[in-house]
Structures are given as C-alpha cells and as structure tokens.
CSV table of N, CA and C in Angstrom, one decimal:
chain,number,residue,atom,x,y,z
A,1,MET,N,-23.3,-7.3,26.0
A,1,MET,CA,-24.0,-6.6,24.9
A,1,MET,C,-23.4,-5.2,24.9
A,2,LYS,N,-23.2,-4.6,26.1
A,2,LYS,CA,-22.7,-3.2,26.2
A,2,LYS,C,-21.3,-3.2,25.5
A,3,LYS,N,-20.5,-4.2,25.8
A,3,LYS,CA,-19.1,-4.2,25.3
A,3,LYS,C,-19.2,-4.3,23.7
A,4,LEU,N,-20.1,-5.1,23.2
A,4,LEU,CA,-20.2,-5.2,21.8
A,4,LEU,C,-20.6,-3.9,21.2
A,5,LEU,N,-21.6,-3.2,21.8
A,5,LEU,CA,-22.0,-1.9,21.2
A,5,LEU,C,-20.9,-0.9,21.3
A,6,LEU,N,-20.2,-0.9,22.4
A,6,LEU,CA,-19.0,0.0,22.6
A,6,LEU,C,-18.0,-0.3,21.5
A,7,ALA,N,-17.7,-1.5,21.3
A,7,ALA,CA,-16.7,-1.9,20.3
A,7,ALA,C,-17.2,-1.4,18.9
A,8,LEU,N,-18.4,-1.6,18.6
A,8,LEU,CA,-19.0,-1.2,17.3
A,8,LEU,C,-18.9,0.3,17.2
A,9,PHE,N,-19.3,1.0,18.2
A,9,PHE,CA,-19.2,2.5,18.2
A,9,PHE,C,-17.8,3.0,18.0
A,10,MET,N,-16.8,2.4,18.7
A,10,MET,CA,-15.4,2.8,18.5
A,10,MET,C,-14.9,2.5,17.1
A,11,SER,N,-15.3,1.4,16.5
A,11,SER,CA,-14.8,1.1,15.2
A,11,SER,C,-15.4,2.2,14.2
A,12,PHE,N,-16.6,2.6,14.4
A,12,PHE,CA,-17.2,3.7,13.5
A,12,PHE,C,-16.5,5.0,13.8
A,13,ALA,N,-16.2,5.3,15.0
A,13,ALA,CA,-15.6,6.5,15.4
A,13,ALA,C,-14.2,6.7,14.8
A,14,PHE,N,-13.4,5.6,14.9
A,14,PHE,CA,-12.1,5.6,14.3
A,14,PHE,C,-12.0,5.5,12.8
A,15,SER,N,-13.1,5.0,12.2
A,15,SER,CA,-13.1,4.9,10.8
A,15,SER,C,-13.2,6.3,10.1
A,16,GLY,N,-13.6,7.3,10.9
A,16,GLY,CA,-13.8,8.6,10.4
A,16,GLY,C,-12.4,9.4,10.3
A,17,ILE,N,-11.4,8.7,10.8
A,17,ILE,CA,-10.1,9.4,10.8
A,17,ILE,C,-9.7,9.6,9.3
A,18,SER,N,-9.2,10.8,9.0
A,18,SER,CA,-8.8,11.1,7.7
A,18,SER,C,-7.7,10.2,7.1
A,19,TYR,N,-7.9,9.8,5.9
A,19,TYR,CA,-7.0,9.0,5.2
A,19,TYR,C,-6.0,9.9,4.4
A,20,ALA,N,-4.8,9.6,4.5
A,20,ALA,CA,-3.8,10.4,3.7
A,20,ALA,C,-3.2,9.6,2.5
A,21,ALA,N,-3.5,10.1,1.3
A,21,ALA,CA,-2.9,9.5,0.2
A,21,ALA,C,-1.4,9.8,0.1
A,22,VAL,N,-0.6,8.9,-0.4
A,22,VAL,CA,0.8,9.1,-0.5
A,22,VAL,C,1.1,10.0,-1.7
A,23,ASP,N,1.8,11.1,-1.4
A,23,ASP,CA,2.2,12.1,-2.5
A,23,ASP,C,3.3,11.5,-3.3
A,24,LEU,N,3.1,11.3,-4.6
A,24,LEU,CA,4.1,10.8,-5.5
A,24,LEU,C,5.3,11.7,-5.6
A,25,ASN,N,5.1,13.0,-5.3
A,25,ASN,CA,6.2,13.9,-5.5
A,25,ASN,C,7.1,14.1,-4.2
A,26,THR,N,6.7,13.6,-3.1
A,26,THR,CA,7.4,13.8,-1.9
A,26,THR,C,7.7,12.5,-1.1
A,27,ALA,N,7.1,11.4,-1.5
A,27,ALA,CA,7.1,10.1,-0.8
A,27,ALA,C,8.5,9.5,-0.8
A,28,THR,N,8.9,9.0,0.3
A,28,THR,CA,10.2,8.2,0.4
A,28,THR,C,9.9,6.8,-0.1
A,29,LYS,N,11.0,6.1,-0.3
A,29,LYS,CA,10.9,4.7,-0.7
A,29,LYS,C,10.0,3.9,0.3
A,30,ALA,N,10.3,4.1,1.5
A,30,ALA,CA,9.5,3.4,2.6
A,30,ALA,C,8.0,3.7,2.5
A,31,GLU,N,7.7,5.0,2.3
A,31,GLU,CA,6.3,5.4,2.2
A,31,GLU,C,5.6,4.8,0.9
A,32,LEU,N,6.4,4.7,-0.2
A,32,LEU,CA,5.8,4.1,-1.4
A,32,LEU,C,5.6,2.6,-1.2
A,33,GLU,N,6.6,1.9,-0.5
A,33,GLU,CA,6.5,0.5,-0.3
A,33,GLU,C,5.3,0.1,0.6
A,34,ALA,N,4.9,1.1,1.4
A,34,ALA,CA,3.8,0.8,2.3
A,34,ALA,C,2.4,0.7,1.6
A,35,VAL,N,2.4,1.1,0.4
A,35,VAL,CA,1.2,1.0,-0.5
A,35,VAL,C,1.1,-0.4,-1.0
A,36,LYS,N,-0.1,-1.0,-0.8
A,36,LYS,CA,-0.3,-2.4,-1.2
A,36,LYS,C,-0.1,-2.5,-2.8
A,37,GLY,N,0.7,-3.4,-3.2
A,37,GLY,CA,1.0,-3.6,-4.6
A,37,GLY,C,2.3,-2.9,-5.0
A,38,VAL,N,2.9,-2.1,-4.1
A,38,VAL,CA,4.2,-1.5,-4.5
A,38,VAL,C,5.3,-2.1,-3.6
A,39,GLY,N,6.1,-2.8,-4.3
A,39,GLY,CA,7.3,-3.4,-3.6
A,39,GLY,C,8.5,-2.5,-3.9
A,40,SER,N,9.7,-3.1,-3.6
A,40,SER,CA,10.9,-2.4,-3.7
A,40,SER,C,11.2,-1.9,-5.1
A,41,ALA,N,11.0,-2.8,-6.1
A,41,ALA,CA,11.2,-2.5,-7.5
A,41,ALA,C,10.4,-1.4,-8.0
A,42,LYS,N,9.1,-1.4,-7.7
A,42,LYS,CA,8.2,-0.3,-8.2
A,42,LYS,C,8.4,1.0,-7.5
A,43,ALA,N,8.8,0.9,-6.2
A,43,ALA,CA,9.2,2.1,-5.5
A,43,ALA,C,10.4,2.8,-6.1
A,44,ASP,N,11.4,1.9,-6.4
A,44,ASP,CA,12.6,2.4,-7.1
A,44,ASP,C,12.3,3.1,-8.4
A,45,ALA,N,11.4,2.4,-9.1
A,45,ALA,CA,11.0,2.9,-10.5
A,45,ALA,C,10.3,4.3,-10.4
A,46,ILE,N,9.4,4.5,-9.4
A,46,ILE,CA,8.8,5.8,-9.1
A,46,ILE,C,9.8,6.8,-8.8
A,47,LEU,N,10.7,6.5,-7.9
A,47,LEU,CA,11.8,7.5,-7.5
A,47,LEU,C,12.7,7.8,-8.7
A,48,GLU,N,13.0,6.8,-9.5
A,48,GLU,CA,13.9,7.1,-10.7
A,48,GLU,C,13.1,7.9,-11.7
A,49,TYR,N,11.9,7.6,-11.9
A,49,TYR,CA,11.1,8.4,-12.9
A,49,TYR,C,11.0,9.9,-12.4
A,50,ARG,N,10.7,10.1,-11.1
A,50,ARG,CA,10.6,11.4,-10.5
A,50,ARG,C,12.0,12.1,-10.7
A,51,LYS,N,13.1,11.4,-10.5
A,51,LYS,CA,14.4,12.0,-10.6
A,51,LYS,C,14.7,12.5,-12.1
A,52,GLN,N,14.3,11.7,-13.0
A,52,GLN,CA,14.5,12.0,-14.4
A,52,GLN,C,13.6,13.0,-15.1
A,53,HIS,N,12.3,12.9,-14.6
A,53,HIS,CA,11.2,13.7,-15.3
A,53,HIS,C,10.7,14.9,-14.4
A,54,GLY,N,11.1,14.9,-13.2
A,54,GLY,CA,10.6,16.0,-12.3
A,54,GLY,C,9.3,15.5,-11.7
A,55,ALA,N,8.6,16.5,-11.1
A,55,ALA,CA,7.3,16.2,-10.4
A,55,ALA,C,6.2,15.6,-11.2
A,56,PHE,N,5.5,14.7,-10.6
A,56,PHE,CA,4.3,14.1,-11.3
A,56,PHE,C,3.3,15.2,-11.3
A,57,LYS,N,2.6,15.3,-12.5
A,57,LYS,CA,1.5,16.2,-12.6
A,57,LYS,C,0.2,15.6,-12.3
A,58,SER,N,0.1,14.3,-12.4
A,58,SER,CA,-1.2,13.6,-12.0
A,58,SER,C,-0.8,12.1,-11.8
A,59,VAL,N,-1.7,11.4,-11.1
A,59,VAL,CA,-1.5,10.0,-10.8
A,59,VAL,C,-1.5,9.2,-12.1
A,60,ASP,N,-2.2,9.7,-13.1
A,60,ASP,CA,-2.2,9.0,-14.4
A,60,ASP,C,-0.8,8.8,-15.0
A,61,GLU,N,0.1,9.7,-14.6
A,61,GLU,CA,1.5,9.7,-15.1
A,61,GLU,C,2.2,8.4,-14.7
A,62,LEU,N,1.7,7.7,-13.7
A,62,LEU,CA,2.3,6.4,-13.3
A,62,LEU,C,2.3,5.4,-14.4
A,63,ASN,N,1.4,5.6,-15.4
A,63,ASN,CA,1.4,4.7,-16.6
A,63,ASN,C,2.7,4.7,-17.3
A,64,ALA,N,3.5,5.8,-17.2
A,64,ALA,CA,4.8,5.9,-17.9
A,64,ALA,C,5.9,5.3,-17.1
A,65,VAL,N,5.6,4.9,-15.8
A,65,VAL,CA,6.7,4.4,-15.0
A,65,VAL,C,6.8,2.9,-15.3
A,66,PRO,N,8.0,2.4,-15.5
A,66,PRO,CA,8.2,0.9,-15.8
A,66,PRO,C,7.6,0.1,-14.6
A,67,GLY,N,6.8,-0.9,-14.9
A,67,GLY,CA,6.2,-1.8,-13.9
A,67,GLY,C,4.8,-1.5,-13.6
A,68,PHE,N,4.3,-0.3,-14.2
A,68,PHE,CA,2.9,0.1,-14.0
A,68,PHE,C,2.2,0.0,-15.3
A,69,GLY,N,1.0,-0.4,-15.2
A,69,GLY,CA,0.1,-0.4,-16.4
A,69,GLY,C,-1.3,0.1,-16.0
A,70,ASP,N,-2.2,0.2,-17.0
A,70,ASP,CA,-3.5,0.7,-16.7
A,70,ASP,C,-4.2,0.1,-15.5
A,71,LYS,N,-4.1,-1.3,-15.5
A,71,LYS,CA,-4.8,-2.0,-14.4
A,71,LYS,C,-4.2,-1.7,-13.0
A,72,SER,N,-2.9,-1.7,-12.9
A,72,SER,CA,-2.3,-1.4,-11.6
A,72,SER,C,-2.5,0.0,-11.2
A,73,VAL,N,-2.4,0.9,-12.1
A,73,VAL,CA,-2.7,2.3,-11.8
A,73,VAL,C,-4.1,2.5,-11.3
A,74,GLU,N,-5.1,1.9,-12.0
A,74,GLU,CA,-6.5,2.0,-11.6
A,74,GLU,C,-6.7,1.4,-10.2
A,75,LYS,N,-6.1,0.3,-9.9
A,75,LYS,CA,-6.2,-0.3,-8.6
A,75,LYS,C,-5.7,0.6,-7.5
A,76,MET,N,-4.6,1.3,-7.8
A,76,MET,CA,-3.9,2.1,-6.7
A,76,MET,C,-4.2,3.5,-6.8
A,77,ARG,N,-5.1,3.9,-7.6
A,77,ARG,CA,-5.4,5.4,-7.8
A,77,ARG,C,-5.8,6.1,-6.5
A,78,GLY,N,-6.5,5.4,-5.7
A,78,GLY,CA,-6.9,6.1,-4.4
A,78,GLY,C,-5.8,6.1,-3.4
A,79,GLU,N,-4.8,5.4,-3.6
A,79,GLU,CA,-3.6,5.3,-2.6
A,79,GLU,C,-2.7,6.5,-2.9
A,80,PHE,N,-2.7,7.1,-4.1
A,80,PHE,CA,-1.7,8.1,-4.4
A,80,PHE,C,-2.4,9.5,-4.7
A,81,GLY,N,-1.6,10.5,-4.5
A,81,GLY,CA,-2.0,11.8,-4.9
A,81,GLY,C,-0.8,12.6,-5.4
A,82,VAL,N,-1.1,13.8,-5.8
A,82,VAL,CA,0.0,14.7,-6.3
A,82,VAL,C,-0.3,16.0,-5.8
A,83,GLY,N,0.7,16.5,-5.0
A,83,GLY,CA,0.5,17.9,-4.4
A,83,GLY,C,-0.7,18.0,-3.5
A,84,LYS,N,-1.6,18.9,-3.8
A,84,LYS,CA,-2.7,19.2,-3.0
A,84,LYS,C,-3.7,18.0,-3.0
A,85,SER,N,-3.7,17.2,-4.0
A,85,SER,CA,-4.6,16.0,-4.0
A,85,SER,C,-4.2,14.9,-3.0
A,86,ALA,N,-2.9,15.0,-2.5
A,86,ALA,CA,-2.4,14.1,-1.5
A,86,ALA,C,-2.7,14.8,-0.2
A,87,LYS,N,-3.7,14.3,0.6
A,87,LYS,CA,-4.0,14.9,1.9
A,87,LYS,C,-2.9,14.6,2.9
A,88,LYS,N,-2.6,15.6,3.7
A,88,LYS,CA,-1.6,15.4,4.7
A,88,LYS,C,-2.1,15.6,6.1
C-alpha cells in the first residue's frame, strides 16, 4: 500500500513540471516533428512558410501553411506558441 501511495504521489509531483510549447519561430524540424500530428511533410511546410513569410505572429497563422486546416490547428493549438507564448 505504501508503494502504491508513493507512486501516486510521485506521479502528481512530476505532473506539475512545466510544459513547454514548441515555438513556431525557433523550432527545428526535429522539434516540430516531436509534436503529435506533425510529420516530416508538415514540419517542412512550417519551415518553408517561416522562410518565405518571416516570423509567425500567432498560432492561427498555421492555417496558411499547406497541410494545416482549421481542425488540425485547433487540435494542436496547445502544442505551439509564438515568442513569449512559447514557454521555455
């Protein structure tokens, strides 16, 4: 029982670790691919969009990136940030 309580306590303790959103303006291809739902093609599309258009102003701008639509952007919204909204 003590082991179970200790395991439960530890899981709660570690769940408080700060989550860092991936910054669309500084992320590498590998960092982008680490996000669920972003494979090689979508990571390349984000990098190409950033190269052509400059820094993302908001996560909503992902709608303009080929391969992303309203539904996928909404699903991944919490995974990405831009500048200060991306916790480090």
